[in-house]
Amino acid sequence: MSKKYSKFLPTSENFNLENFPFYWITQVHAQYVLNVDHVLKKYGVDNSRRRLLIALEAKPHASVSDLSDMIVSKMSTTTKIVYRLKDEGFVNTYSCENDARITRVHLTESGKQMTHKINDLMAIVLEQSFEGLTPLQIEKMMESLKHIFKNLAP
């Protein structure tokens, strides 16, 4: 490992957990999920359902595999979430015309309404999260996170 990153690693002689970048990434994510779950509780939706609904809004009629990639989740987990949402009336599924092995998912009218409610609540969490930061700072942070993700992705 090159020395330029050594101060960020737990193997460093004077290691401080607060200097470990992934500590902060997990802390921010965990707090975000807690806040999101709290505001979504009144609609009976949890963070995993929210993530899938938002992904489906961004990519209508996505395959379960596409959704799995988008929410960075195992196929089996994504499939379970899809069928929970289907049982709740938020999504429907159908077999792809070109390849019956592929299951496609789309939002129902109820799912679209729930997604709009979720987006309204997410705006509140987003504003709270980024208070004191400029849009440019947020864009720079997102660029850095995307870069790290690309470095880590297979």
PDB file of C-alpha atoms in Angstrom:
ATOM      1  CA  MET A   1       0.000   0.000   0.000  1.00  0.00           C
ATOM      2  CA  SER A   2       1.362   3.397  -0.863  1.00  0.00           C
ATOM      3  CA  LYS A   3       2.177   5.763   1.972  1.00  0.00           C
ATOM      4  CA  LYS A   4      -0.090   8.478   0.636  1.00  0.00           C
ATOM      5  CA  TYR A   5      -3.139   6.561   1.966  1.00  0.00           C
ATOM      6  CA  SER A   6      -1.608   5.122   5.139  1.00  0.00           C
ATOM      7  CA  LYS A   7      -3.131   7.687   7.521  1.00  0.00           C
ATOM      8  CA  PHE A   8      -6.595   6.551   6.426  1.00  0.00           C
ATOM      9  CA  LEU A   9      -6.011   2.881   7.250  1.00  0.00           C
ATOM     10  CA  PRO A  10      -6.599   0.999  10.515  1.00  0.00           C
ATOM     11  CA  THR A  11      -3.027  -0.352  10.267  1.00  0.00           C
ATOM     12  CA  SER A  12      -1.608   3.137  10.779  1.00  0.00           C
ATOM     13  CA  GLU A  13       0.335   3.608  14.022  1.00  0.00           C
ATOM     14  CA  ASN A  14      -1.743   6.603  15.124  1.00  0.00           C
ATOM     15  CA  PHE A  15      -5.000   5.376  13.613  1.00  0.00           C
ATOM     16  CA  ASN A  16      -8.113   7.332  14.459  1.00  0.00           C
ATOM     17  CA  LEU A  17     -11.408   5.769  13.349  1.00  0.00           C
ATOM     18  CA  GLU A  18     -12.623   9.208  12.296  1.00  0.00           C
ATOM     19  CA  ASN A  19      -9.878   9.288   9.641  1.00  0.00           C
ATOM     20  CA  PHE A  20     -11.200   6.114   7.990  1.00  0.00           C
ATOM     21  CA  PRO A  21     -13.326   7.269   5.009  1.00  0.00           C
ATOM     22  CA  PHE A  22     -15.570   4.202   4.995  1.00  0.00           C
ATOM     23  CA  TYR A  23     -16.414   4.827   8.642  1.00  0.00           C
ATOM     24  CA  TRP A  24     -18.077   8.068   7.558  1.00  0.00           C
ATOM     25  CA  ILE A  25     -19.700   6.527   4.503  1.00  0.00           C
ATOM     26  CA  THR A  26     -21.332   3.833   6.662  1.00  0.00           C
ATOM     27  CA  GLN A  27     -22.233   6.318   9.409  1.00  0.00           C
ATOM     28  CA  VAL A  28     -23.927   8.655   6.935  1.00  0.00           C
ATOM     29  CA  HIS A  29     -25.723   5.775   5.240  1.00  0.00           C
ATOM     30  CA  ALA A  30     -26.925   4.269   8.525  1.00  0.00           C
ATOM     31  CA  GLN A  31     -28.224   7.618   9.792  1.00  0.00           C
ATOM     32  CA  TYR A  32     -29.862   8.303   6.428  1.00  0.00           C
ATOM     33  CA  VAL A  33     -31.654   4.932   6.519  1.00  0.00           C
ATOM     34  CA  LEU A  34     -32.840   5.587  10.090  1.00  0.00           C
ATOM     35  CA  ASN A  35     -34.215   8.994   9.098  1.00  0.00           C
ATOM     36  CA  VAL A  36     -35.813   7.627   5.926  1.00  0.00           C
ATOM     37  CA  ASP A  37     -37.398   4.683   7.741  1.00  0.00           C
ATOM     38  CA  HIS A  38     -38.754   7.077  10.345  1.00  0.00           C
ATOM     39  CA  VAL A  39     -40.498   9.336   7.809  1.00  0.00           C
ATOM     40  CA  LEU A  40     -41.687   6.439   5.637  1.00  0.00           C
ATOM     41  CA  LYS A  41     -43.151   4.496   8.556  1.00  0.00           C
ATOM     42  CA  LYS A  42     -46.450   6.389   8.308  1.00  0.00           C
ATOM     43  CA  TYR A  43     -46.903   4.959   4.793  1.00  0.00           C
ATOM     44  CA  GLY A  44     -45.875   1.429   5.771  1.00  0.00           C
ATOM     45  CA  VAL A  45     -42.889   1.518   3.415  1.00  0.00           C
ATOM     46  CA  ASP A  46     -39.326   0.676   4.408  1.00  0.00           C
ATOM     47  CA  ASN A  47     -36.042   1.729   2.829  1.00  0.00           C
ATOM     48  CA  SER A  48     -35.651  -1.374   0.641  1.00  0.00           C
ATOM     49  CA  ARG A  49     -39.116  -0.894  -0.860  1.00  0.00           C
ATOM     50  CA  ARG A  50     -38.408   2.815  -1.326  1.00  0.00           C
ATOM     51  CA  ARG A  51     -35.165   2.120  -3.160  1.00  0.00           C
ATOM     52  CA  LEU A  52     -36.862  -0.280  -5.549  1.00  0.00           C
ATOM     53  CA  LEU A  53     -39.831   2.016  -6.206  1.00  0.00           C
ATOM     54  CA  ILE A  54     -37.524   4.965  -6.928  1.00  0.00           C
ATOM     55  CA  ALA A  55     -35.359   2.796  -9.214  1.00  0.00           C
ATOM     56  CA  LEU A  56     -38.477   1.669 -11.060  1.00  0.00           C
ATOM     57  CA  GLU A  57     -39.635   5.231 -11.446  1.00  0.00           C
ATOM     58  CA  ALA A  58     -36.254   6.066 -13.008  1.00  0.00           C
ATOM     59  CA  LYS A  59     -36.344   2.999 -15.277  1.00  0.00           C
ATOM     60  CA  PRO A  60     -39.953   1.951 -15.999  1.00  0.00           C
ATOM     61  CA  HIS A  61     -40.467  -1.674 -17.036  1.00  0.00           C
ATOM     62  CA  ALA A  62     -37.014  -2.663 -15.788  1.00  0.00           C
ATOM     63  CA  SER A  63     -36.123  -6.304 -15.410  1.00  0.00           C
ATOM     64  CA  VAL A  64     -35.605  -7.742 -11.950  1.00  0.00           C
ATOM     65  CA  SER A  65     -31.936  -8.090 -12.875  1.00  0.00           C
ATOM     66  CA  ASP A  66     -31.705  -4.400 -13.835  1.00  0.00           C
ATOM     67  CA  LEU A  67     -33.365  -3.423 -10.569  1.00  0.00           C
ATOM     68  CA  SER A  68     -30.971  -5.642  -8.649  1.00  0.00           C
ATOM     69  CA  ASP A  69     -28.030  -3.814 -10.245  1.00  0.00           C
ATOM     70  CA  MET A  70     -29.587  -0.406  -9.641  1.00  0.00           C
ATOM     71  CA  ILE A  71     -30.216  -0.951  -5.926  1.00  0.00           C
ATOM     72  CA  VAL A  72     -26.999  -2.975  -5.447  1.00  0.00           C
ATOM     73  CA  SER A  73     -28.813  -5.991  -4.078  1.00  0.00           C
ATOM     74  CA  LYS A  74     -28.695  -9.738  -4.648  1.00  0.00           C
ATOM     75  CA  MET A  75     -31.165 -11.059  -7.209  1.00  0.00           C
ATOM     76  CA  SER A  76     -32.942 -13.173  -4.593  1.00  0.00           C
ATOM     77  CA  THR A  77     -33.382 -10.164  -2.294  1.00  0.00           C
ATOM     78  CA  THR A  78     -34.606  -7.964  -5.130  1.00  0.00           C
ATOM     79  CA  THR A  79     -37.067 -10.651  -6.215  1.00  0.00           C
ATOM     80  CA  LYS A  80     -38.477 -10.831  -2.667  1.00  0.00           C
ATOM     81  CA  ILE A  81     -38.900  -7.060  -2.558  1.00  0.00           C
ATOM     82  CA  VAL A  82     -40.605  -7.055  -5.971  1.00  0.00           C
ATOM     83  CA  TYR A  83     -43.110  -9.697  -4.885  1.00  0.00           C
ATOM     84  CA  ARG A  84     -43.802  -7.892  -1.573  1.00  0.00           C
ATOM     85  CA  LEU A  85     -44.510  -4.736  -3.563  1.00  0.00           C
ATOM     86  CA  LYS A  86     -46.670  -6.733  -5.944  1.00  0.00           C
ATOM     87  CA  ASP A  87     -48.680  -8.171  -3.029  1.00  0.00           C
ATOM     88  CA  GLU A  88     -49.113  -4.607  -1.732  1.00  0.00           C
ATOM     89  CA  GLY A  89     -50.396  -3.469  -5.137  1.00  0.00           C
ATOM     90  CA  PHE A  90     -47.512  -1.102  -5.936  1.00  0.00           C
ATOM     91  CA  VAL A  91     -46.033  -3.028  -8.886  1.00  0.00           C
ATOM     92  CA  ASN A  92     -46.991  -5.609 -11.468  1.00  0.00           C
ATOM     93  CA  THR A  93     -44.748  -8.084 -13.244  1.00  0.00           C
ATOM     94  CA  TYR A  94     -44.823  -9.671 -16.673  1.00  0.00           C
ATOM     95  CA  SER A  95     -42.606 -11.857 -18.839  1.00  0.00           C
ATOM     96  CA  CYS A  96     -40.527 -10.138 -21.475  1.00  0.00           C
ATOM     97  CA  GLU A  97     -41.913 -10.648 -24.993  1.00  0.00           C
ATOM     98  CA  ASN A  98     -38.463 -11.385 -26.459  1.00  0.00           C
ATOM     99  CA  ASP A  99     -37.232 -13.638 -23.646  1.00  0.00           C
ATOM    100  CA  ALA A 100     -39.740 -15.260 -21.292  1.00  0.00           C
ATOM    101  CA  ARG A 101     -36.944 -15.907 -18.772  1.00  0.00           C
ATOM    102  CA  ILE A 102     -36.814 -12.176 -18.060  1.00  0.00           C
ATOM    103  CA  THR A 103     -39.352 -10.742 -15.629  1.00  0.00           C
ATOM    104  CA  ARG A 104     -40.140  -7.084 -16.107  1.00  0.00           C
ATOM    105  CA  VAL A 105     -41.623  -4.861 -13.421  1.00  0.00           C
ATOM    106  CA  HIS A 106     -43.714  -1.722 -13.685  1.00  0.00           C
ATOM    107  CA  LEU A 107     -45.376   0.633 -11.254  1.00  0.00           C
ATOM    108  CA  THR A 108     -49.129   0.448 -10.819  1.00  0.00           C
ATOM    109  CA  GLU A 109     -51.115   3.646 -10.368  1.00  0.00           C
ATOM    110  CA  SER A 110     -50.943   3.020  -6.622  1.00  0.00           C
ATOM    111  CA  GLY A 111     -47.168   2.577  -6.915  1.00  0.00           C
ATOM    112  CA  LYS A 112     -46.853   5.858  -8.797  1.00  0.00           C
ATOM    113  CA  GLN A 113     -48.842   7.640  -6.077  1.00  0.00           C
ATOM    114  CA  MET A 114     -46.681   6.077  -3.366  1.00  0.00           C
ATOM    115  CA  THR A 115     -43.529   7.101  -5.233  1.00  0.00           C
ATOM    116  CA  HIS A 116     -44.750  10.710  -5.325  1.00  0.00           C
ATOM    117  CA  LYS A 117     -45.419  10.609  -1.571  1.00  0.00           C
ATOM    118  CA  ILE A 118     -41.978   9.104  -0.995  1.00  0.00           C
ATOM    119  CA  ASN A 119     -40.328  11.800  -3.120  1.00  0.00           C
ATOM    120  CA  ASP A 120     -42.074  14.521  -1.105  1.00  0.00           C
ATOM    121  CA  LEU A 121     -40.796  12.994   2.145  1.00  0.00           C
ATOM    122  CA  MET A 122     -37.335  12.459   0.688  1.00  0.00           C
ATOM    123  CA  ALA A 123     -37.112  16.149  -0.156  1.00  0.00           C
ATOM    124  CA  ILE A 124     -37.376  16.886   3.573  1.00  0.00           C
ATOM    125  CA  VAL A 125     -34.621  14.388   4.445  1.00  0.00           C
ATOM    126  CA  LEU A 126     -32.459  15.684   1.592  1.00  0.00           C
ATOM    127  CA  GLU A 127     -32.767  19.298   2.741  1.00  0.00           C
ATOM    128  CA  GLN A 128     -31.917  18.264   6.298  1.00  0.00           C
ATOM    129  CA  SER A 129     -28.949  16.210   5.092  1.00  0.00           C
ATOM    130  CA  PHE A 130     -27.368  18.916   2.971  1.00  0.00           C
ATOM    131  CA  GLU A 131     -28.078  21.972   5.102  1.00  0.00           C
ATOM    132  CA  GLY A 132     -24.982  24.180   5.129  1.00  0.00           C
ATOM    133  CA  LEU A 133     -23.591  22.762   1.869  1.00  0.00           C
ATOM    134  CA  THR A 134     -23.686  24.489  -1.492  1.00  0.00           C
ATOM    135  CA  PRO A 135     -24.962  22.713  -4.596  1.00  0.00           C
ATOM    136  CA  LEU A 136     -21.369  22.764  -5.911  1.00  0.00           C
ATOM    137  CA  GLN A 137     -20.104  20.999  -2.772  1.00  0.00           C
ATOM    138  CA  ILE A 138     -22.805  18.357  -3.174  1.00  0.00           C
ATOM    139  CA  GLU A 139     -21.894  17.862  -6.844  1.00  0.00           C
ATOM    140  CA  LYS A 140     -18.197  17.479  -5.956  1.00  0.00           C
ATOM    141  CA  MET A 141     -19.045  14.966  -3.232  1.00  0.00           C
ATOM    142  CA  MET A 142     -21.160  12.965  -5.674  1.00  0.00           C
ATOM    143  CA  GLU A 143     -18.335  12.970  -8.229  1.00  0.00           C
ATOM    144  CA  SER A 144     -15.965  11.613  -5.580  1.00  0.00           C
ATOM    145  CA  LEU A 145     -18.421   8.930  -4.472  1.00  0.00           C
ATOM    146  CA  LYS A 146     -19.038   7.866  -8.078  1.00  0.00           C
ATOM    147  CA  HIS A 147     -15.291   7.623  -8.616  1.00  0.00           C
ATOM    148  CA  ILE A 148     -14.857   5.472  -5.496  1.00  0.00           C
ATOM    149  CA  PHE A 149     -17.769   3.275  -6.578  1.00  0.00           C
ATOM    150  CA  LYS A 150     -16.214   2.738 -10.010  1.00  0.00           C
ATOM    151  CA  ASN A 151     -12.921   1.821  -8.343  1.00  0.00           C
ATOM    152  CA  LEU A 152     -14.667  -0.765  -6.177  1.00  0.00           C
ATOM    153  CA  ALA A 153     -17.067  -2.181  -8.793  1.00  0.00           C
ATOM    154  CA  PRO A 154     -16.044  -5.410 -10.530  1.00  0.00           C
TER     155      PRO A 154
END
